[in-house]
């Protein structure tokens, strides 16, 4: 199952935090910063999986590699879109390549909702972020992977606010999240 | 109304770059005020702002009650904020959660599906067993809600309920199963069920076997890749239980592998085949053979250098699973896997290391370790550089962001330094690979010692332990450099032939530590854990030291700066051992000079020891006190002994030359297997409860006048001075495993380029040693002739002139051969003198096995006791404390689902109905009694003339407002009732009345509060 879904930007500022277990705020912050250090030190062209951050590695999953399934979070998947990092922490019951795709689905859904989404949209509409995620994952289990259905369900909850006009894009965040979809594992 | 909206807040934060902290604190203060506002809009906005700030780490647990208030709002968009607040901020210790039960139940029964979604999606985050019990009844009907989105969310929520309250499944599983079987069900609901079943499946695979036909159908027909992945994962756990499934699964899986364009599905097919034990299953040999080669070749393609890094990673994951069952298949891929060790990507490296660790052999050990060492070396030098530049950074600018960006930019030029944890992990693995199975894979101990010496320099300093840190990782308790030091110690103890070299290495480490402390600021404490084993070595084997006097000096300098008491106690012991070595020479003449130098030395040692005599750590204190007193006595003896002059000959004081050295000279200590102590048989007739002497007290009283008995301690001496018969050491001698070792393997470590990972001084020392050793070696051709890098350096340093010494001289030493042959047969008994005096060509050295008694009887053999103990503590710690983020599903394992899921209807819905009916009857009775009592109460109040509008009227209103809505209280009563029922079956329901009444009364104030809020929300 999925243990946490995080979004933060290139400076490590969180944009969305969702933990599927109850965790102290301070520990959440530590985990985020540990993952940020890991993710920001990735050389170009490395894979989309992170080694376990110290906080999670404390209980040692490397030793129990022979034990195929367990409840311990053992996989940290990330994807980088423009200025943002999307992180999923999960157990071994999830398929690693499918998780990469799940992030893609999430970003695609946001892109549809905001029309050419950029970091500013996420900053000012974090309630919509939560709503979108809530239509994809409930309690750590994926319930929907179809972008159309996700978008429809979010829209059913109310109108999605548009980007504040006067804010502009002066934040220097670049246009869009670069939804190139450079690779898609599923033959969707 | 000038409250800030969330939008204003965010803009404000963005406009206050530099002093965000202050701005946010102001906002928090405003929010605190606003959230108490009666206006629900203001309240909800304040809450939304708090949730936003919580994301950045600003605690909002104090607002939990206000979260409840907003949750109970009638407006959807406010309610949504409230539920979001609950999801994000409620923690296990949030008390107000108990008050939310009614609200959750109410919202679960709402008519709008958007409102139902809120509690359904929030429940997994806040669920507790008691809450699960109360909401289960309201949640179950939502499984058949007309809206598919509600159905799929409910399924998942029920799963999360089951994790804390397993009984949920008993009621929910039949319904979920019906949904799964229903072919007209919305495909996304089916997919959600499959996801849940996959989560449940590995815990209780047996319960899901009956579903196999339907699952198979879904796999073949659905065409949904996401679901197919989960189904394959599920089948992988089912096939071991039902081998017939394999035959059925193989065709579709092979088909998928050949045809699917989706890489993730392809990978999961291969993975499923591997995990499901389909590989090499006996029955259908040719087919499985075919599929095995197909899988492995696909995986090999994924790992190979040109492939996508993600595929590399997942393929390594798969190999890590195959290696458990089919090590030979993985061993064939050694070449590509080894390449991954040098990948730029740490994630891939770690996974490759997991694999390589199991594949190591005497042939590839050196090359693997060399690769790793090179990584560590480059990383540590980069780190040093960066530390320097970082300090400069800190001086120039204070803003976090810019310096982070700055650093990032800088690090792009060179490969980033390895994270400390990774470094420690790699060092641990190097040690494991070299030492595993009592050093079977290790051929060249000289090389290993050099590696260890280098590792101690690279090893990251132990992080200071933070007492406030509740998650302080357990593995930190074993300092990595201590583990490295332990390896040096193990070699010195176990490999006698290597002892001189090992002691020299230890000496070098002590010297280095001395230099570091001497250079750095005076109060800088010595933290290296390696000091403990290393200090032990220089003390225990002081006679191998080239200059014990110098070493003593270093140690005297270091000792006062040690802050770890365990290290300190070892060092104290070593100090005195070294002193004994330096001072205890009884052949040297007792000259005035010697007397003076001894007095001086003893004063120095006492000076170092004395501060520790009041050390809080008892072991340190005891040793320090003991040794100080002993040395003081010795000092007196020294000053009393007049030195010998030309005329009179005087012996050195016996205390100095005999007593003290004899304290430390005895039997050699061998390594003992972990747990060997337990195997010592209890001597017959030994009763530990029996008093030593029936009249011990009087005996002790007489002790003063007791005469020492004459020396009749033959038995005693025999017991302690004769070795036990060899039969009791039954552990397999190492030689058995070594005897048939391959011929001398000059592995290619020279080509591996040691200078790329060993410090220059280590290589120089090594070179000097080698030259020394090989001077008389007829087979060794000195520098010149060959052109290895080492020789090149040598030549550069020595100049091109011909060195006479390096001209090979033919000289056959037959005696050497004899000794070698004669020395081999007995494990660990190689004569030391021979080892010392003979030039040693590289050879299989004898490694003494750990000693144990009756091995295999009660304890397994532990060769890598050092390494194992670490993982042991880890696993124990895991038991004690769950991993962060972990959702424990172990409760599910105990629940017996068989009855409900496997055809046989052990779960009796009729009985449930009967019970329900009974319960309903009881509830009605309780209601009736309550109403009566309430009326009576009102009558009394009216009679007393107390105006009772407020409470009573509101209550009445409440009853009207939710006619069915006693539901909330029903739940609570039900709990009570159920408990009662379990205790005393068939109790007349009337009797339960008073008991529940109390409960209801207690609840009153809370209810009122809530009603008030309702009112506020509406008005």
PDB file of C-alpha atoms in Angstrom, chain B residues 580-763:
ATOM      1  CA  UNK B 580      54.467  -3.575  31.959  1.00  0.00           C
ATOM      2  CA  UNK B 581      56.033  -4.217  28.588  1.00  0.00           C
ATOM      3  CA  UNK B 582      58.165  -1.114  28.719  1.00  0.00           C
ATOM      4  CA  UNK B 583      59.213  -1.348  32.343  1.00  0.00           C
ATOM      5  CA  UNK B 584      59.125  -5.021  33.035  1.00  0.00           C
ATOM      6  CA  UNK B 585      62.392  -6.065  31.491  1.00  0.00           C
ATOM      7  CA  UNK B 586      64.204  -8.011  34.232  1.00  0.00           C
ATOM      8  CA  UNK B 587      67.442  -8.448  32.335  1.00  0.00           C
ATOM      9  CA  UNK B 588      68.198  -4.819  32.014  1.00  0.00           C
ATOM     10  CA  UNK B 589      70.484  -3.438  34.683  1.00  0.00           C
ATOM     11  CA  UNK B 590      68.910  -1.287  37.332  1.00  0.00           C
ATOM     12  CA  UNK B 591      70.931   1.812  36.681  1.00  0.00           C
ATOM     13  CA  UNK B 592      70.306   5.251  38.098  1.00  0.00           C
ATOM     14  CA  UNK B 593      69.134   6.307  34.666  1.00  0.00           C
ATOM     15  CA  UNK B 594      66.644   3.512  34.497  1.00  0.00           C
ATOM     16  CA  UNK B 595      65.444   4.297  37.963  1.00  0.00           C
ATOM     17  CA  UNK B 596      64.902   7.907  37.027  1.00  0.00           C
ATOM     18  CA  UNK B 597      63.140   7.159  33.797  1.00  0.00           C
ATOM     19  CA  UNK B 598      60.926   4.573  35.465  1.00  0.00           C
ATOM     20  CA  UNK B 599      59.923   6.987  38.201  1.00  0.00           C
ATOM     21  CA  UNK B 600      59.113   9.541  35.586  1.00  0.00           C
ATOM     22  CA  UNK B 601      57.112   7.118  33.457  1.00  0.00           C
ATOM     23  CA  UNK B 602      55.174   5.786  36.399  1.00  0.00           C
ATOM     24  CA  UNK B 603      54.367   9.329  37.441  1.00  0.00           C
ATOM     25  CA  UNK B 604      53.044  10.022  33.951  1.00  0.00           C
ATOM     26  CA  UNK B 605      50.872   6.930  33.951  1.00  0.00           C
ATOM     27  CA  UNK B 606      49.510   7.697  37.404  1.00  0.00           C
ATOM     28  CA  UNK B 607      48.830  11.238  36.299  1.00  0.00           C
ATOM     29  CA  UNK B 608      46.684   9.940  33.462  1.00  0.00           C
ATOM     30  CA  UNK B 609      44.977   7.283  35.528  1.00  0.00           C
ATOM     31  CA  UNK B 610      44.174   9.375  38.526  1.00  0.00           C
ATOM     32  CA  UNK B 611      41.386  11.551  37.084  1.00  0.00           C
ATOM     33  CA  UNK B 612      39.524   8.371  36.215  1.00  0.00           C
ATOM     34  CA  UNK B 613      39.481   7.103  39.788  1.00  0.00           C
ATOM     35  CA  UNK B 614      36.322   9.079  40.367  1.00  0.00           C
ATOM     36  CA  UNK B 615      34.793   8.313  36.995  1.00  0.00           C
ATOM     37  CA  UNK B 616      31.028   7.788  37.168  1.00  0.00           C
ATOM     38  CA  UNK B 617      31.260   4.657  35.055  1.00  0.00           C
ATOM     39  CA  UNK B 618      32.053   1.874  37.502  1.00  0.00           C
ATOM     40  CA  UNK B 619      34.181  -0.275  35.247  1.00  0.00           C
ATOM     41  CA  UNK B 620      36.454   2.654  34.511  1.00  0.00           C
ATOM     42  CA  UNK B 621      36.572   3.656  38.138  1.00  0.00           C
ATOM     43  CA  UNK B 622      37.431   0.195  39.349  1.00  0.00           C
ATOM     44  CA  UNK B 623      40.224  -0.315  36.882  1.00  0.00           C
ATOM     45  CA  UNK B 624      41.627   3.127  37.458  1.00  0.00           C
ATOM     46  CA  UNK B 625      41.599   2.775  41.233  1.00  0.00           C
ATOM     47  CA  UNK B 626      43.144  -0.681  41.111  1.00  0.00           C
ATOM     48  CA  UNK B 627      45.921   0.281  38.769  1.00  0.00           C
ATOM     49  CA  UNK B 628      46.658   3.582  40.451  1.00  0.00           C
ATOM     50  CA  UNK B 629      47.148   1.921  43.799  1.00  0.00           C
ATOM     51  CA  UNK B 630      49.310  -0.767  42.263  1.00  0.00           C
ATOM     52  CA  UNK B 631      51.440   1.778  40.481  1.00  0.00           C
ATOM     53  CA  UNK B 632      51.800   3.887  43.578  1.00  0.00           C
ATOM     54  CA  UNK B 633      53.136   0.917  45.469  1.00  0.00           C
ATOM     55  CA  UNK B 634      55.464   0.222  42.592  1.00  0.00           C
ATOM     56  CA  UNK B 635      56.611   3.804  42.586  1.00  0.00           C
ATOM     57  CA  UNK B 636      57.522   3.468  46.230  1.00  0.00           C
ATOM     58  CA  UNK B 637      59.382   0.281  45.475  1.00  0.00           C
ATOM     59  CA  UNK B 638      61.299   2.039  42.753  1.00  0.00           C
ATOM     60  CA  UNK B 639      62.304   4.900  44.913  1.00  0.00           C
ATOM     61  CA  UNK B 640      63.297   2.456  47.675  1.00  0.00           C
ATOM     62  CA  UNK B 641      65.498   0.343  45.453  1.00  0.00           C
ATOM     63  CA  UNK B 642      68.953   1.844  45.284  1.00  0.00           C
ATOM     64  CA  UNK B 643      70.346   1.636  41.798  1.00  0.00           C
ATOM     65  CA  UNK B 644      73.238  -0.628  41.092  1.00  0.00           C
ATOM     66  CA  UNK B 645      76.573   1.031  40.907  1.00  0.00           C
ATOM     67  CA  UNK B 646      79.839  -0.222  39.550  1.00  0.00           C
ATOM     68  CA  UNK B 647      80.540  -2.037  42.756  1.00  0.00           C
ATOM     69  CA  UNK B 648      77.181  -3.435  43.790  1.00  0.00           C
ATOM     70  CA  UNK B 649      74.696  -5.079  41.537  1.00  0.00           C
ATOM     71  CA  UNK B 650      71.100  -4.408  42.291  1.00  0.00           C
ATOM     72  CA  UNK B 651      68.059  -6.056  40.822  1.00  0.00           C
ATOM     73  CA  UNK B 652      65.207  -3.990  39.607  1.00  0.00           C
ATOM     74  CA  UNK B 653      62.299  -4.084  42.045  1.00  0.00           C
ATOM     75  CA  UNK B 654      60.483  -7.372  41.660  1.00  0.00           C
ATOM     76  CA  UNK B 655      57.191  -5.587  41.719  1.00  0.00           C
ATOM     77  CA  UNK B 656      58.178  -3.916  38.492  1.00  0.00           C
ATOM     78  CA  UNK B 657      59.783  -6.810  36.673  1.00  0.00           C
ATOM     79  CA  UNK B 658      57.770  -9.726  37.976  1.00  0.00           C
ATOM     80  CA  UNK B 659      54.496  -8.824  39.586  1.00  0.00           C
ATOM     81  CA  UNK B 660      53.076  -6.390  37.096  1.00  0.00           C
ATOM     82  CA  UNK B 661      54.029  -8.235  33.897  1.00  0.00           C
ATOM     83  CA  UNK B 662      52.700 -11.447  35.364  1.00  0.00           C
ATOM     84  CA  UNK B 663      49.332  -9.838  35.790  1.00  0.00           C
ATOM     85  CA  UNK B 664      48.963  -9.897  32.043  1.00  0.00           C
ATOM     86  CA  UNK B 665      50.889 -12.966  31.060  1.00  0.00           C
ATOM     87  CA  UNK B 666      48.853 -16.083  30.986  1.00  0.00           C
ATOM     88  CA  UNK B 667      47.062 -18.151  28.513  1.00  0.00           C
ATOM     89  CA  UNK B 668      46.481 -16.714  25.165  1.00  0.00           C
ATOM     90  CA  UNK B 669      42.943 -15.643  24.532  1.00  0.00           C
ATOM     91  CA  UNK B 670      41.196 -17.261  21.622  1.00  0.00           C
ATOM     92  CA  UNK B 671      38.018 -16.202  19.967  1.00  0.00           C
ATOM     93  CA  UNK B 672      35.046 -17.980  21.335  1.00  0.00           C
ATOM     94  CA  UNK B 673      31.886 -18.624  19.404  1.00  0.00           C
ATOM     95  CA  UNK B 674      28.856 -16.647  20.356  1.00  0.00           C
ATOM     96  CA  UNK B 675      26.782 -18.659  22.757  1.00  0.00           C
ATOM     97  CA  UNK B 676      29.527 -21.175  23.490  1.00  0.00           C
ATOM     98  CA  UNK B 677      29.180 -20.394  27.141  1.00  0.00           C
ATOM     99  CA  UNK B 678      25.743 -21.922  27.128  1.00  0.00           C
ATOM    100  CA  UNK B 679      27.182 -25.194  25.933  1.00  0.00           C
ATOM    101  CA  UNK B 680      29.398 -25.678  28.919  1.00  0.00           C
ATOM    102  CA  UNK B 681      27.862 -28.713  30.585  1.00  0.00           C
ATOM    103  CA  UNK B 682      26.720 -28.367  34.147  1.00  0.00           C
ATOM    104  CA  UNK B 683      29.049 -30.433  36.306  1.00  0.00           C
ATOM    105  CA  UNK B 684      27.266 -33.226  38.041  1.00  0.00           C
ATOM    106  CA  UNK B 685      26.392 -32.649  41.599  1.00  0.00           C
ATOM    107  CA  UNK B 686      26.662 -28.895  41.307  1.00  0.00           C
ATOM    108  CA  UNK B 687      23.925 -27.180  43.180  1.00  0.00           C
ATOM    109  CA  UNK B 688      24.092 -23.452  42.856  1.00  0.00           C
ATOM    110  CA  UNK B 689      21.565 -22.901  45.627  1.00  0.00           C
ATOM    111  CA  UNK B 690      23.590 -24.758  48.152  1.00  0.00           C
ATOM    112  CA  UNK B 691      25.576 -22.486  50.462  1.00  0.00           C
ATOM    113  CA  UNK B 692      29.280 -22.637  49.875  1.00  0.00           C
ATOM    114  CA  UNK B 693      29.882 -23.497  53.466  1.00  0.00           C
ATOM    115  CA  UNK B 694      27.266 -24.186  56.065  1.00  0.00           C
ATOM    116  CA  UNK B 695      28.953 -21.927  58.498  1.00  0.00           C
ATOM    117  CA  UNK B 696      30.290 -19.232  56.262  1.00  0.00           C
ATOM    118  CA  UNK B 697      29.978 -16.398  58.747  1.00  0.00           C
ATOM    119  CA  UNK B 698      32.107 -17.960  61.424  1.00  0.00           C
ATOM    120  CA  UNK B 699      34.555 -18.960  58.766  1.00  0.00           C
ATOM    121  CA  UNK B 700      34.876 -15.389  57.659  1.00  0.00           C
ATOM    122  CA  UNK B 701      35.260 -14.296  61.259  1.00  0.00           C
ATOM    123  CA  UNK B 702      38.154 -16.651  61.635  1.00  0.00           C
ATOM    124  CA  UNK B 703      39.681 -15.486  58.422  1.00  0.00           C
ATOM    125  CA  UNK B 704      42.098 -13.190  60.191  1.00  0.00           C
ATOM    126  CA  UNK B 705      43.626 -15.895  62.247  1.00  0.00           C
ATOM    127  CA  UNK B 706      43.566 -18.412  59.446  1.00  0.00           C
ATOM    128  CA  UNK B 707      46.882 -19.814  58.405  1.00  0.00           C
ATOM    129  CA  UNK B 708      47.610 -20.179  54.753  1.00  0.00           C
ATOM    130  CA  UNK B 709      47.674 -23.827  53.858  1.00  0.00           C
ATOM    131  CA  UNK B 710      50.861 -25.291  52.476  1.00  0.00           C
ATOM    132  CA  UNK B 711      51.203 -25.341  48.732  1.00  0.00           C
ATOM    133  CA  UNK B 712      48.991 -28.229  47.855  1.00  0.00           C
ATOM    134  CA  UNK B 713      47.417 -26.772  44.842  1.00  0.00           C
ATOM    135  CA  UNK B 714      48.358 -29.437  42.349  1.00  0.00           C
ATOM    136  CA  UNK B 715      44.812 -29.966  41.291  1.00  0.00           C
ATOM    137  CA  UNK B 716      44.316 -26.298  41.022  1.00  0.00           C
ATOM    138  CA  UNK B 717      47.386 -25.800  38.923  1.00  0.00           C
ATOM    139  CA  UNK B 718      46.535 -28.703  36.757  1.00  0.00           C
ATOM    140  CA  UNK B 719      43.098 -27.368  36.170  1.00  0.00           C
ATOM    141  CA  UNK B 720      44.271 -24.005  35.082  1.00  0.00           C
ATOM    142  CA  UNK B 721      47.540 -24.756  33.386  1.00  0.00           C
ATOM    143  CA  UNK B 722      46.648 -27.741  31.273  1.00  0.00           C
ATOM    144  CA  UNK B 723      44.626 -27.320  28.217  1.00  0.00           C
ATOM    145  CA  UNK B 724      41.373 -29.200  28.113  1.00  0.00           C
ATOM    146  CA  UNK B 725      41.403 -32.297  25.933  1.00  0.00           C
ATOM    147  CA  UNK B 726      41.045 -31.409  22.332  1.00  0.00           C
ATOM    148  CA  UNK B 727      37.864 -33.388  21.939  1.00  0.00           C
ATOM    149  CA  UNK B 728      35.862 -30.752  23.667  1.00  0.00           C
ATOM    150  CA  UNK B 729      36.611 -28.286  20.922  1.00  0.00           C
ATOM    151  CA  UNK B 730      34.434 -29.844  18.362  1.00  0.00           C
ATOM    152  CA  UNK B 731      33.955 -27.002  15.996  1.00  0.00           C
ATOM    153  CA  UNK B 732      35.195 -27.800  12.610  1.00  0.00           C
ATOM    154  CA  UNK B 733      38.818 -26.796  12.233  1.00  0.00           C
ATOM    155  CA  UNK B 734      39.302 -24.160   9.659  1.00  0.00           C
ATOM    156  CA  UNK B 735      41.903 -26.178   7.902  1.00  0.00           C
ATOM    157  CA  UNK B 736      39.344 -28.677   6.710  1.00  0.00           C
ATOM    158  CA  UNK B 737      37.784 -26.005   4.683  1.00  0.00           C
ATOM    159  CA  UNK B 738      41.037 -24.547   3.580  1.00  0.00           C
ATOM    160  CA  UNK B 739      42.939 -27.705   2.757  1.00  0.00           C
ATOM    161  CA  UNK B 740      41.544 -28.193  -0.673  1.00  0.00           C
ATOM    162  CA  UNK B 741      41.630 -24.555  -1.551  1.00  0.00           C
ATOM    163  CA  UNK B 742      42.571 -23.679  -5.086  1.00  0.00           C
ATOM    164  CA  UNK B 743      46.194 -23.184  -5.870  1.00  0.00           C
ATOM    165  CA  UNK B 744      47.757 -19.953  -4.864  1.00  0.00           C
ATOM    166  CA  UNK B 745      45.644 -17.262  -6.412  1.00  0.00           C
ATOM    167  CA  UNK B 746      47.453 -14.124  -7.201  1.00  0.00           C
ATOM    168  CA  UNK B 747      44.311 -12.250  -7.787  1.00  0.00           C
ATOM    169  CA  UNK B 748      44.582  -9.172  -9.848  1.00  0.00           C
ATOM    170  CA  UNK B 749      44.518  -6.620  -7.113  1.00  0.00           C
ATOM    171  CA  UNK B 750      47.626  -4.952  -8.377  1.00  0.00           C
ATOM    172  CA  UNK B 751      45.880  -4.222 -11.604  1.00  0.00           C
ATOM    173  CA  UNK B 752      42.935  -2.991  -9.624  1.00  0.00           C
ATOM    174  CA  UNK B 753      45.108  -0.035  -8.773  1.00  0.00           C
ATOM    175  CA  UNK B 754      45.343   0.103  -5.028  1.00  0.00           C
ATOM    176  CA  UNK B 755      46.667   3.612  -5.118  1.00  0.00           C
ATOM    177  CA  UNK B 756      43.278   4.675  -6.285  1.00  0.00           C
ATOM    178  CA  UNK B 757      41.739   3.807  -2.958  1.00  0.00           C
ATOM    179  CA  UNK B 758      44.533   3.474  -0.398  1.00  0.00           C
ATOM    180  CA  UNK B 759      46.255   6.448   1.083  1.00  0.00           C
ATOM    181  CA  UNK B 760      49.806   6.990  -0.045  1.00  0.00           C
ATOM    182  CA  UNK B 761      51.363   6.232   3.307  1.00  0.00           C
ATOM    183  CA  UNK B 762      49.597   2.887   3.558  1.00  0.00           C
ATOM    184  CA  UNK B 763      50.887   1.908   0.171  1.00  0.00           C
TER     185      UNK B 763
END
